[in-house]
Coordinates of C-alpha atoms in Angstrom, one line a residue:
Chain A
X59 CA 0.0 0.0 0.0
X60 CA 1.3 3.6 -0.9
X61 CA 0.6 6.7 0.5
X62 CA 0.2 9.7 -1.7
X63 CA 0.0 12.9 -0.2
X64 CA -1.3 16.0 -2.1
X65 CA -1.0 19.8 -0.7
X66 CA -2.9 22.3 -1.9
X67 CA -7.1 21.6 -3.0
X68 CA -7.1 24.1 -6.1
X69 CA -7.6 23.1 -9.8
X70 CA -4.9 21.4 -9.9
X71 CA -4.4 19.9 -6.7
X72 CA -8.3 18.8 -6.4
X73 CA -7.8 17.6 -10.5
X74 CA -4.4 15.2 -8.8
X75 CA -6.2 14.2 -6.1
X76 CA -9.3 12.9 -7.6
X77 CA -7.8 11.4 -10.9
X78 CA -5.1 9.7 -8.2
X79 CA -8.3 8.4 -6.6
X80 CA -9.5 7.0 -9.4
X81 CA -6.4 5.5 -11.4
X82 CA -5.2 3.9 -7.8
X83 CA -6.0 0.3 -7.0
X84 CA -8.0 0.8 -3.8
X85 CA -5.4 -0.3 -1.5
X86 CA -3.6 2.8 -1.7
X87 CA -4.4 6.1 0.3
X88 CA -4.7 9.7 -0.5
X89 CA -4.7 12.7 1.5
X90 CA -5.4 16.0 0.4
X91 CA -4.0 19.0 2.8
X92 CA -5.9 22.4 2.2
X93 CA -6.7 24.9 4.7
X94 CA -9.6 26.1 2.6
X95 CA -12.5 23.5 3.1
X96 CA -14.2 24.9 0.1
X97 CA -13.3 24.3 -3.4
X98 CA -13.7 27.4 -5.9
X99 CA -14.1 27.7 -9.7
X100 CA -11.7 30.7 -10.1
X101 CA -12.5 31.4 -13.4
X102 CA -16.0 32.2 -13.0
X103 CA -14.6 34.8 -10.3
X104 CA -14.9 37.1 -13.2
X105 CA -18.5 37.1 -12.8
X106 CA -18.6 37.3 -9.1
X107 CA -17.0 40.5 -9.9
X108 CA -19.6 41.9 -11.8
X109 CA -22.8 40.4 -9.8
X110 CA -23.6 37.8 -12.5
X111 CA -22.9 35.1 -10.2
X112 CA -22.8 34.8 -6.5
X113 CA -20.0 33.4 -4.6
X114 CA -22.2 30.8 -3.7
X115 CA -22.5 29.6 -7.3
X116 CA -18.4 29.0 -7.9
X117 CA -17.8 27.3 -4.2
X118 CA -19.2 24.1 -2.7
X119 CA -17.4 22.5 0.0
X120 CA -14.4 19.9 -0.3
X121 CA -16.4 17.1 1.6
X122 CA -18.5 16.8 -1.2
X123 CA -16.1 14.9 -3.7
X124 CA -14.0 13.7 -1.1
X125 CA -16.5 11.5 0.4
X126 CA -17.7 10.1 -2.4
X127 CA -13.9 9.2 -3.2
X128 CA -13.0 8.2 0.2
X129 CA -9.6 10.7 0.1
X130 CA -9.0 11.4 3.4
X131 CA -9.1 15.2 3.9
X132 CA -7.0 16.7 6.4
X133 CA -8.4 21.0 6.7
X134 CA -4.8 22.3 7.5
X135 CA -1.9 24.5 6.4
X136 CA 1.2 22.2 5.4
X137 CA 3.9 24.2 7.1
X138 CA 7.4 22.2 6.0
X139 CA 8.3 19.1 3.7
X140 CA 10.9 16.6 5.5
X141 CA 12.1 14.5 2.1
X142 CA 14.6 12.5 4.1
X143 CA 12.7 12.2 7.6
X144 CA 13.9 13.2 10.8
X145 CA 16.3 11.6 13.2
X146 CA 13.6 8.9 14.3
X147 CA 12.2 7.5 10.3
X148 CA 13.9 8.2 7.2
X149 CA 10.8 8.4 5.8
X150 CA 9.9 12.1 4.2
X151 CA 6.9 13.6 5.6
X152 CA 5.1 17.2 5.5
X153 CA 4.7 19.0 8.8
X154 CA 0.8 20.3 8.4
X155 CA -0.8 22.7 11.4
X156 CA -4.6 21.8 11.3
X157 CA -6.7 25.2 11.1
X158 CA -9.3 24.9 13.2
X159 CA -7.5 23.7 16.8
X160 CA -3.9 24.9 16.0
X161 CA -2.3 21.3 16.7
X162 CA 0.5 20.1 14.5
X163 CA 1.0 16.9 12.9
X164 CA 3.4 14.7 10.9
X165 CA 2.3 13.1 7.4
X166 CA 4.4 10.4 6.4
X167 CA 4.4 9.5 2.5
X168 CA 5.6 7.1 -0.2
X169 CA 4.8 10.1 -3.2
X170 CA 3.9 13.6 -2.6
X171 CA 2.2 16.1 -4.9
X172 CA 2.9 19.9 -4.2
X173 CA 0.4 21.5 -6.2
X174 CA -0.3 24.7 -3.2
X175 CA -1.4 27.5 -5.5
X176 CA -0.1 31.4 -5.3
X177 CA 0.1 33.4 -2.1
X178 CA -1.3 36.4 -3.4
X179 CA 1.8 38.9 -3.1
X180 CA 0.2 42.1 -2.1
X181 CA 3.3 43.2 -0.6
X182 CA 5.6 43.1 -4.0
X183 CA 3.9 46.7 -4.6
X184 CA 3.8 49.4 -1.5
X185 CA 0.4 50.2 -0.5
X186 CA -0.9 47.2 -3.4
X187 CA -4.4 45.3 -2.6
X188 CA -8.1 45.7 -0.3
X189 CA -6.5 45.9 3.0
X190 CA -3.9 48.5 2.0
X191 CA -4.9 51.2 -0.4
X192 CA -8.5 49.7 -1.5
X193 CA -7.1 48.3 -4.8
X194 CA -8.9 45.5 -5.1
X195 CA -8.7 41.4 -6.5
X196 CA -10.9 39.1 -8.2
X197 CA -8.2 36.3 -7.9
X198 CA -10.5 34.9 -4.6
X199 CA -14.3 34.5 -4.5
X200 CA -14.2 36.6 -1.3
X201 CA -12.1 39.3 -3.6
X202 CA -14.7 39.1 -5.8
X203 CA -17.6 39.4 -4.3
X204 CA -15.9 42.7 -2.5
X205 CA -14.9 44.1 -6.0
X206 CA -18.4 43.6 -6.6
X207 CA -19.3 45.5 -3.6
X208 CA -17.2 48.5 -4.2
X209 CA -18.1 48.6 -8.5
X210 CA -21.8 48.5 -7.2
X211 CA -20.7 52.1 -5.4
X212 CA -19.5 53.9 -8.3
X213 CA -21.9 52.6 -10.7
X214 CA -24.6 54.8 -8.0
X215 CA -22.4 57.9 -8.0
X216 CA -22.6 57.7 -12.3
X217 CA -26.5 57.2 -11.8
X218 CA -26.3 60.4 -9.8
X219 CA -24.1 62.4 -12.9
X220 CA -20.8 61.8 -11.3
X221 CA -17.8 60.5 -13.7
X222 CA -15.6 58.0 -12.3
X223 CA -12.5 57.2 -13.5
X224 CA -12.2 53.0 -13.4
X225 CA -8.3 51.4 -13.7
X226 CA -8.0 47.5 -14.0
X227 CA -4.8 46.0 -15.2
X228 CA -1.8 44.3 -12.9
X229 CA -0.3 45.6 -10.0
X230 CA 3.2 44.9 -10.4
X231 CA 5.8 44.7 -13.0
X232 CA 6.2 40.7 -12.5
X233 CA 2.5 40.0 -12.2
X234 CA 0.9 37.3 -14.3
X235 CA -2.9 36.7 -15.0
X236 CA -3.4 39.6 -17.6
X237 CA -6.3 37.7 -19.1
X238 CA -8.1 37.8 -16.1
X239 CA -7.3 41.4 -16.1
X240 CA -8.6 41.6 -19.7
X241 CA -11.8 39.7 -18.9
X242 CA -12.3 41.7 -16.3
X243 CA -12.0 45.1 -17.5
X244 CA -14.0 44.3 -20.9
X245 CA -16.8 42.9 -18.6
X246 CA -16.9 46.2 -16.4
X247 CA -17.1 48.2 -19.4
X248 CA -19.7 45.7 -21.0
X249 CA -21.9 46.1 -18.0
X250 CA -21.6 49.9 -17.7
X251 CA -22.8 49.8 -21.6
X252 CA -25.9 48.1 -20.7
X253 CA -26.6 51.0 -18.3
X254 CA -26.6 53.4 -20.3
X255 CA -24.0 55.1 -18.4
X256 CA -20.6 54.7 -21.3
X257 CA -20.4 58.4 -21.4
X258 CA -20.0 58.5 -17.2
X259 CA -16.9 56.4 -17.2
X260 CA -13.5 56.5 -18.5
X261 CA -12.0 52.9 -18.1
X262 CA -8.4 52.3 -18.3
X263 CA -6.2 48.9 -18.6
X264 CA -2.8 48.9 -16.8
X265 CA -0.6 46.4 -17.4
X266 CA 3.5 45.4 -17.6
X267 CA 2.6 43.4 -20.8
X268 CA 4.6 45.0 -24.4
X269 CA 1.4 44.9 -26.1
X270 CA -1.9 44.3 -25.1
X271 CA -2.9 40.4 -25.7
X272 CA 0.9 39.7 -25.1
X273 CA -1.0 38.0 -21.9
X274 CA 2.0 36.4 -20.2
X275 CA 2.5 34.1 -23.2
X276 CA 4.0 36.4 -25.6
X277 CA 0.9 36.8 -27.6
X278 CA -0.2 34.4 -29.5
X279 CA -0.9 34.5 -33.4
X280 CA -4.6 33.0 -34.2
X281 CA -6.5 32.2 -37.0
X282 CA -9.4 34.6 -37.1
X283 CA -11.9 36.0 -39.8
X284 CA -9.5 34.8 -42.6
X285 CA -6.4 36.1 -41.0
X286 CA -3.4 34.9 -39.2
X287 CA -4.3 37.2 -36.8
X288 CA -2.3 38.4 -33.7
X289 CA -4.0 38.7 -30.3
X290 CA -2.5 42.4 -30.2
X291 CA -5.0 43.2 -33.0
X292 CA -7.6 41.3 -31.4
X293 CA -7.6 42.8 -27.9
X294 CA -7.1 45.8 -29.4
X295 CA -10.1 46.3 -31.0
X296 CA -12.2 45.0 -27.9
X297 CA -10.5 47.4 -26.2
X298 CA -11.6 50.2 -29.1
X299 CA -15.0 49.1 -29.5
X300 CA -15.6 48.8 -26.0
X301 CA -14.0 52.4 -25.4
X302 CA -11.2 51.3 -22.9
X303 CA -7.6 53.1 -22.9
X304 CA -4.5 50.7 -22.4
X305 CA -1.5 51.5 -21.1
X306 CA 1.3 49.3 -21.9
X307 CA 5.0 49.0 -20.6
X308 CA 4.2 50.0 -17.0
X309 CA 5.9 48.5 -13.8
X310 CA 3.2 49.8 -11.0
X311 CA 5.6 50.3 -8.1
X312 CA 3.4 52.1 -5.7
X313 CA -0.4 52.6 -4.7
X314 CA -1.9 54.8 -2.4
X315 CA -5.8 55.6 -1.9
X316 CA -6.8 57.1 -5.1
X317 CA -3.1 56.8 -7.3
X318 CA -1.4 54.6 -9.0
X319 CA 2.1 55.3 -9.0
X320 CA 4.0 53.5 -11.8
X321 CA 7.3 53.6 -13.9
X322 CA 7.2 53.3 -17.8
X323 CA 9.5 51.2 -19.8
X324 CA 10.7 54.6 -21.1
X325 CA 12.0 55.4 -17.5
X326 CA 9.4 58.1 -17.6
X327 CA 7.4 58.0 -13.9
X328 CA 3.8 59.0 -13.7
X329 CA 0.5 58.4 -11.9
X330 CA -2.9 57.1 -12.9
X331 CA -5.9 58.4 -10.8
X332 CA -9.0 56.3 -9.9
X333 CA -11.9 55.6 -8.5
X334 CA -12.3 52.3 -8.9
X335 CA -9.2 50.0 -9.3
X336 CA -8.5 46.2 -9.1
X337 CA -5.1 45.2 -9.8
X338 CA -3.9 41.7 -9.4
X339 CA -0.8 41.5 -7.2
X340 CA 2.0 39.3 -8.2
X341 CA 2.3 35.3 -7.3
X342 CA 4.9 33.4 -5.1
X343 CA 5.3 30.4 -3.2
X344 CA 3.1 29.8 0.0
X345 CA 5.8 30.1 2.0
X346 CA 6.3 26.3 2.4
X347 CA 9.6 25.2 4.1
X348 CA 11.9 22.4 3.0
X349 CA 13.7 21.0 5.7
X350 CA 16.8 18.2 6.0
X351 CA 17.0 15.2 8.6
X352 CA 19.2 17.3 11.0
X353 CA 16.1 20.2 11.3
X354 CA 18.1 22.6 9.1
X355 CA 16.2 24.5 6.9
X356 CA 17.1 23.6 2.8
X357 CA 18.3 26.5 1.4
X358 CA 20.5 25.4 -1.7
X359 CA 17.5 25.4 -4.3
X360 CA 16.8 22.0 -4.2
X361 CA 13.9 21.5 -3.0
X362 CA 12.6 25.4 -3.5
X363 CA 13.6 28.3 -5.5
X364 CA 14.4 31.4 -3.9
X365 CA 10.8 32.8 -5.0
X366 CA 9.4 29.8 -2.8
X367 CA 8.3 27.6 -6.1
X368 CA 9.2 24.0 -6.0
X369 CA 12.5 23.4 -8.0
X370 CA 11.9 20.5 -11.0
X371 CA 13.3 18.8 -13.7
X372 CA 13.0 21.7 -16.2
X373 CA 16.4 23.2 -17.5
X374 CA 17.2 26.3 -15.6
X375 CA 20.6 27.5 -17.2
X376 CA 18.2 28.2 -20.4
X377 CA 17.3 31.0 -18.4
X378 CA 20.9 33.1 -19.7
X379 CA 20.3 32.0 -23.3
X380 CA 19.2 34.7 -25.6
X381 CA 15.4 35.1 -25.7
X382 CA 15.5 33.7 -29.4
X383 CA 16.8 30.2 -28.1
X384 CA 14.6 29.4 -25.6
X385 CA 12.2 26.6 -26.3
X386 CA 9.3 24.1 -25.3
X387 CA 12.7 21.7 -24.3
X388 CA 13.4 24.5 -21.4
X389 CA 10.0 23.4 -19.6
X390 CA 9.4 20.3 -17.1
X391 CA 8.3 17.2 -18.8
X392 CA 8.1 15.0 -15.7
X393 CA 7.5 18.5 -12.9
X394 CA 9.3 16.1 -10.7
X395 CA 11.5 16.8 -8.0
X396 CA 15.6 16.0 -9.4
X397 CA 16.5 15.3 -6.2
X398 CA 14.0 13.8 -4.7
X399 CA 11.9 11.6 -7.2
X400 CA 8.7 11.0 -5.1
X401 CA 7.9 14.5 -4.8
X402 CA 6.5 16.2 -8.1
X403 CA 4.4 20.1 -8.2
X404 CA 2.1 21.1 -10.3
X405 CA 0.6 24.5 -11.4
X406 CA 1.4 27.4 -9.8
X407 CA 3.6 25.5 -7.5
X408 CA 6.3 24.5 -9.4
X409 CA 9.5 27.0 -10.8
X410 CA 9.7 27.5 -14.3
X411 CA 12.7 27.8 -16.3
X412 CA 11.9 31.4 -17.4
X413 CA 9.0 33.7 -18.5
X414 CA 7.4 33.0 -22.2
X415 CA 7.2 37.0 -22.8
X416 CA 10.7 38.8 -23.2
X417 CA 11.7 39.8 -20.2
X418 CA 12.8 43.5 -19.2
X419 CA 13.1 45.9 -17.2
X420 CA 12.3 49.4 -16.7
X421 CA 15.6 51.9 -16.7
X422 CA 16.0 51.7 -12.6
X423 CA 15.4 48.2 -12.7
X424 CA 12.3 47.7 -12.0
X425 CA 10.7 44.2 -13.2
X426 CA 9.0 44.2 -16.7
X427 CA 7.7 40.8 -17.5
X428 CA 4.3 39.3 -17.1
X429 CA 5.4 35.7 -15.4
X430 CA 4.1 32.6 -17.2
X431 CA 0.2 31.9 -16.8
X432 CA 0.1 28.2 -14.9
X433 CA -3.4 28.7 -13.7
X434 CA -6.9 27.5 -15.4
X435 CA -6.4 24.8 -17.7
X436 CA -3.0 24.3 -18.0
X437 CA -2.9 23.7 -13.6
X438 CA -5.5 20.8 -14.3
X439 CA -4.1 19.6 -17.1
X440 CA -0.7 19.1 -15.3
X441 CA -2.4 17.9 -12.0
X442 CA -4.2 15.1 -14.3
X443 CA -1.5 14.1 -15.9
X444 CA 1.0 14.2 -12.6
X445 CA -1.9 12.4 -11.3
X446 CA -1.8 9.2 -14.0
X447 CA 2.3 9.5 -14.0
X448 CA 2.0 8.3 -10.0
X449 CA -0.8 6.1 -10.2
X450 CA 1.6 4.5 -12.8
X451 CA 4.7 3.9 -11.2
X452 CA 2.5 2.7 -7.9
X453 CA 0.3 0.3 -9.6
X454 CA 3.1 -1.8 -11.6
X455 CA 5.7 -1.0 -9.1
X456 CA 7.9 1.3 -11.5
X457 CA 11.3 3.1 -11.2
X458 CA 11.2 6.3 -10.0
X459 CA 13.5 7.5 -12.9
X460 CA 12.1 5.2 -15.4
X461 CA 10.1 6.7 -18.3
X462 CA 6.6 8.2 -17.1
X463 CA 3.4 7.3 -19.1
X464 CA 2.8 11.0 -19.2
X465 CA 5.2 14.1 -20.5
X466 CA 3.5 16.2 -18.9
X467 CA 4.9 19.8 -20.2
X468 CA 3.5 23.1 -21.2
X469 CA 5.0 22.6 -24.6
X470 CA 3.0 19.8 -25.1
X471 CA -0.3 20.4 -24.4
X472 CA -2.8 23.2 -25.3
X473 CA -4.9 25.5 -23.5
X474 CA -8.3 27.1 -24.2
X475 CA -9.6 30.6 -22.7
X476 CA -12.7 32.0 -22.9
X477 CA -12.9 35.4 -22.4
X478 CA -16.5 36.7 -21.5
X479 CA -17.9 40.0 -22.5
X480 CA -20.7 39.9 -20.7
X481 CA -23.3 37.2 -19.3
X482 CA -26.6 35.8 -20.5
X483 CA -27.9 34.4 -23.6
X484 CA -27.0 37.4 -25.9
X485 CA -23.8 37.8 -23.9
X486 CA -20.4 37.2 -25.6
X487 CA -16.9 36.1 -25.2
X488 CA -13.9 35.4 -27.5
X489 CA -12.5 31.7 -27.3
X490 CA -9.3 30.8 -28.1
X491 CA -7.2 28.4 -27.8
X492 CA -3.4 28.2 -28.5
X493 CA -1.3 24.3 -29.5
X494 CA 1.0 24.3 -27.7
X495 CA 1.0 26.4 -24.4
X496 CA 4.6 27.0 -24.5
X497 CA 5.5 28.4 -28.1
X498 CA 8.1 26.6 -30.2
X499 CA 9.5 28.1 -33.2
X500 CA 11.9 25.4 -33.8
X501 CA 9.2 23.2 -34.7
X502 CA 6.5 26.1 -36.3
X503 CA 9.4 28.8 -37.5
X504 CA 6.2 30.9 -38.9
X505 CA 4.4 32.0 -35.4
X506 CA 5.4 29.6 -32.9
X507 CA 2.1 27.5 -32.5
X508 CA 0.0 25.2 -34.4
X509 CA -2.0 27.2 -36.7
X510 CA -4.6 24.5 -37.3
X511 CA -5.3 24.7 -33.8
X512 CA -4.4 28.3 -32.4
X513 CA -7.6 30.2 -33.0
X514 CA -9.6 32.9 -31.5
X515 CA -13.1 34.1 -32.4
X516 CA -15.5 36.5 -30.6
X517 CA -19.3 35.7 -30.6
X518 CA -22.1 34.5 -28.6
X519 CA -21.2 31.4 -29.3
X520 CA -18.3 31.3 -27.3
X521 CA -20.6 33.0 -24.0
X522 CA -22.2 29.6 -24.3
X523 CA -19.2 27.6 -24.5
X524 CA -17.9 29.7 -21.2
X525 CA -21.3 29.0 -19.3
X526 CA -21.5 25.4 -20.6
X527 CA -17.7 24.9 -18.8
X528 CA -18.9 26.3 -15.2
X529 CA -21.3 23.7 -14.8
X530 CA -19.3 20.9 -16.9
X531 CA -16.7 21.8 -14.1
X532 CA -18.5 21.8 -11.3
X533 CA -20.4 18.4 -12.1
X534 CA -16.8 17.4 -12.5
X535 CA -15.0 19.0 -9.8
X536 CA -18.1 17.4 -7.4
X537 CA -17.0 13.6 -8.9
X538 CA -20.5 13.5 -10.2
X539 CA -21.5 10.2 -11.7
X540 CA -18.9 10.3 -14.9
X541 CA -16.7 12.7 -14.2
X542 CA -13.6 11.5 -15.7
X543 CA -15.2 11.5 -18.6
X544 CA -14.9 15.1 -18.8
X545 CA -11.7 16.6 -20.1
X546 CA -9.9 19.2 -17.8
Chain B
X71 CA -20.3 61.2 -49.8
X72 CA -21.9 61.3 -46.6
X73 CA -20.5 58.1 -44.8
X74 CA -22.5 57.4 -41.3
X75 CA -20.0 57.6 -38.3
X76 CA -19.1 54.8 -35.8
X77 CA -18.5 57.6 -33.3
X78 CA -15.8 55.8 -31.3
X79 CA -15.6 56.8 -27.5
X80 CA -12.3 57.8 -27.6
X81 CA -11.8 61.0 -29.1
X82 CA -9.5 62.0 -32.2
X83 CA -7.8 64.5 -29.8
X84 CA -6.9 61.7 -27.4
X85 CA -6.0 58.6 -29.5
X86 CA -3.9 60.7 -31.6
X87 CA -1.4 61.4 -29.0
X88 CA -1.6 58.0 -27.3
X89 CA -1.5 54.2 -28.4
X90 CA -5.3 53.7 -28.6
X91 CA -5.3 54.4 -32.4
X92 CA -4.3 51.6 -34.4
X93 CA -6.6 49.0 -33.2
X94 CA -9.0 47.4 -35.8
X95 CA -12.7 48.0 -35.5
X96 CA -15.6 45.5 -36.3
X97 CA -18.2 47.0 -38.7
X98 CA -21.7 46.1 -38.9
X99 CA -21.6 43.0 -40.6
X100 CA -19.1 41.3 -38.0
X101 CA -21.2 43.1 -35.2
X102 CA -24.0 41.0 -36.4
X103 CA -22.1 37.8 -37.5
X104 CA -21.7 37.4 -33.7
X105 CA -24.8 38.1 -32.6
X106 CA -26.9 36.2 -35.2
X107 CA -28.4 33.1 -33.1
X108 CA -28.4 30.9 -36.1
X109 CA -25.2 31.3 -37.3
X110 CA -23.6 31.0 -33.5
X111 CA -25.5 28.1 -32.4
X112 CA -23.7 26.5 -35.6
X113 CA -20.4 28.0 -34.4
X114 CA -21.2 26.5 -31.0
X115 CA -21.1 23.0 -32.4
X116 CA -18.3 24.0 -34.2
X117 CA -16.2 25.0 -31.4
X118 CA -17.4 22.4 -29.0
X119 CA -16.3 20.0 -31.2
X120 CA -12.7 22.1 -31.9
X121 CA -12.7 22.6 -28.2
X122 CA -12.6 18.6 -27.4
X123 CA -10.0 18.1 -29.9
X124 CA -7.5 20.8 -29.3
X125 CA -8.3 19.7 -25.4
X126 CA -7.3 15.9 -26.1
X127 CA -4.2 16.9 -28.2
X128 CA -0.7 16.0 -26.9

């Protein structure tokens, strides 16, 4: 019987944990360690954010699926990972402190699956995020639901004649999720148009991308209305026809109530007034520990990166090649652990080898590249496949370092977004979806991807598709009768 | 020639000193191409179908 232990209950921990579940001959036992008992759908936080949905309709609790599964859930924060034991077992465990009474505990396991999500770095920016200046976040349902709050308030003082100035974008130089950010802002400005109330608004994006629709991935080039279209042009003219004003090449480096203090790549330094502003902060690690058998904390990248993500098997030196030479081969195949082989991260969690956008700087030195997007699809893709990799070597007794049924890497797989404009029947979005994830212009010199499968279209059609995915997911998510049916 | 204006919400004064100019802009036709029922609940199909492929590729 083996023990795998997964941290973290997100898309792509929950996606490991129940896939584990069901690939594992029953024998074998899984424990998920989460200190949120509630499992969210983050992307339908966009609508949260503009009252479509209520929190209520993206959440339902953990003990739902886990039940069902019998995975032993254990509603706690996993504070430190032993990989060689202590003085008593040689046995690597993870050191969790349970939520609710405060005790600590020892997990002892045979595989362990570090798939813990972002800790939401409000600090990277001074004065960044709700508690702080009153920037606010859609990256949480709680988030949401406040930005909901707070856009409710100024959409009264335009009722009553009074302009507001609204700012959406990213709050820092090295942030990631700009299509969030874009989903967000075209929806704020979509809802303001159905009031009537365009002309009593001036929205603005924010954002450290080079162009708009670079979106962390370096833009993408899609086939669209008979064109090999790149997303530049395509956001663009959202952004046009929906009235918004971006502002590109920014590294915001300071908020305070009301300002937006940022730096352009141009070394020019100005502000940006608002109203209304939600900003997503950067990512890091959770803060997890690594620790060695004499208690000493592991501090020689090997178990983490000095930016708290999980160190794998991608290649790291690619990192000082020029831009033009990196490639899909730079990215973890295996998002296993080189040192130790029975640990492995997924999503968020794990380091990558470098950014997919060019990455630079502003002339003091502040950061200017949007990290790589590992959230959404990609995080369950990697969790499912992490998932079947384990289940693997545990059911016919494999290797560690054999060859895993699975490469699971970013250059391997595609991703789909849907980007909503709106809710409702007549409501639209623009779906696209990009083969493969990481771009590789050694094997497609022309733009990088897969034409025959890189595509993005705007449309009602795609609103559907969006709305058909929240409840396809959450039937999913709740290991509904079928559920592995469903593709992540 | 008396062509009807799309009366952007950005002004001329503004874009033309800023980036906001260059982007393309849907006319009329495209406006309605994705708001016609008929012709999205064939694009649904469409890209459902796309959707489960490019989802299953590896």
């Amino acid at each position: 019987m083996a023990r795998v232990v997964v941290i973290g209950a997100g898309i792509s921990g929950h996606t490991a944990a129940i896939n584990l579940k069901h690939k594992l001959k029953k024998s074998n036992e899984v424990i998920v360690i989460s200190p949120n008992s509630l499992y969210q759908w983050i992307p339908s936080n966009i609508w949260v954010g503009t009252g479509h949905m209520t929190a209520e309709q993206v959440i339902f609790p953990l003990s739902i699926p886990y039940k069902k599964l019998k995975i032993d859930f254990r509603h706690a924060y996993a504070r430190s990972i032993h990989p060689d034991g202590d003085s008593k077992s040689d046995k690597g465990f993870v050191r969790i402190e349970y939520v609710d009474s405060g005790k600590f505990e020892d997990l002892q396991y045979d595989y362990l699956i570090n798939s813990t999500g972002p800790k939401l770095n409000f600090d990277a920016t001074e004065g960044l995020g709700p508690n702080k200046s009153g920037t606010l976040s859609i990256c949480t349902y709680e988030h949401a639901t406040q930005a909901w709050g707070e856009l409710q308030k100024i959409i009264d003082k335009m009722k009553k004649g009074q302009k507001q100035k609204i700012v959406i974008g990213l709050g820092n130089g090295g942030a990631t999720c700009q299509g969030a950010a874009v989903e967000y802002v075209l929806n704020v400005a979509n809802l303001i148009k159905s009031k009537g109330l365009e002309n009593m608004a001036d929205i603005n994006y924010i954002t450290n991308e080079f162009m708009v629709g670079d979106l962390g991935m370096g833009g993408a080039y899609v086939r669209n209305n008979g064109y090999v279209a790149h997303t530049k042009n395509i956001i663009e003219s959202l952004f046009t026809e929906f009235g918004i004003k971006w502002h590109t090449k920014n590294s915001v480096y300071k908020v305070e109530p009301g300002k937006i203090f940022y730096e352009h790549i141009d070394g020019e330094e100005k502000v940006l007034e608002y109203d209304f502003s939600m900003l997503i902060p950067p990512f890091s690690g959770v803060g997890l520990k690594g620790i060695d058998k004499q208690g000493n904390e592991i501090t020689d990248g090997s178990l983490f990166k000095p930016n708290g993500l999980m160190t794998v098997d991608a290649d790291y030196s690619s990192a000082s090649k020029p831009y033009h030479e990196w490639s899909g081969e730079d990215w973890p195949s295996r998002l296993q652990n080189p040192t130790w082989k029975n640990i492995f991260a997924t999503g968020i969690a794990f380091a990558p080898p470098h950014s997919i956008s060019k990455p630079r700087t502003t002339p003091s030195g502040r950061p200017l590249t949007p990290a790589p997007p590992r959230t959404g699809m990609p995080s369950a893709v990697m969790g499912n496949a992490v998932a079947t990799n384990v289940a693997d070597l545990i059911n016919n007794n494999k290797p560690l370092d054999g060859k895993l049924k699975i490469n699971a890497s970013m250059a391997r797989f595609a991703s789909i977004c849907v980007v909503s404009m709106g809710y409702g029947f007549r409501g639209i979005a623009g779906t696209m979806s990009v083969y493969p994830t990481i771009p590789d212009f050694k094997k497609y010199p022309d733009f990088g991807r897969d034409i025959e499968y890189t595509m993005g279209e705007p449309g009602i059609a795609g609103h559907w598709f969006k709305w058909v995915m929240h409840y396809v997911f959450m039937y999913k998510a709740k290991a509904n009768p079928g559920w592995y049916l469903i593709p992540d | 020639m008396n062509t009807q204006q799309t009366q952007l919400k950005t002004s001329w004064e503004e874009r033309n000193y800023t980036e906001w100019n260059f982007g393309m802009y849907p006319l009329a036709s495209e406006r309605f191409r994705r708001k016609c029922v008929i012709y999205q609940l064939f694009r649904f199909i469409v890209l459902s179908l796309k959707m489960l492929k490019v989802a299953s590729l590896k």
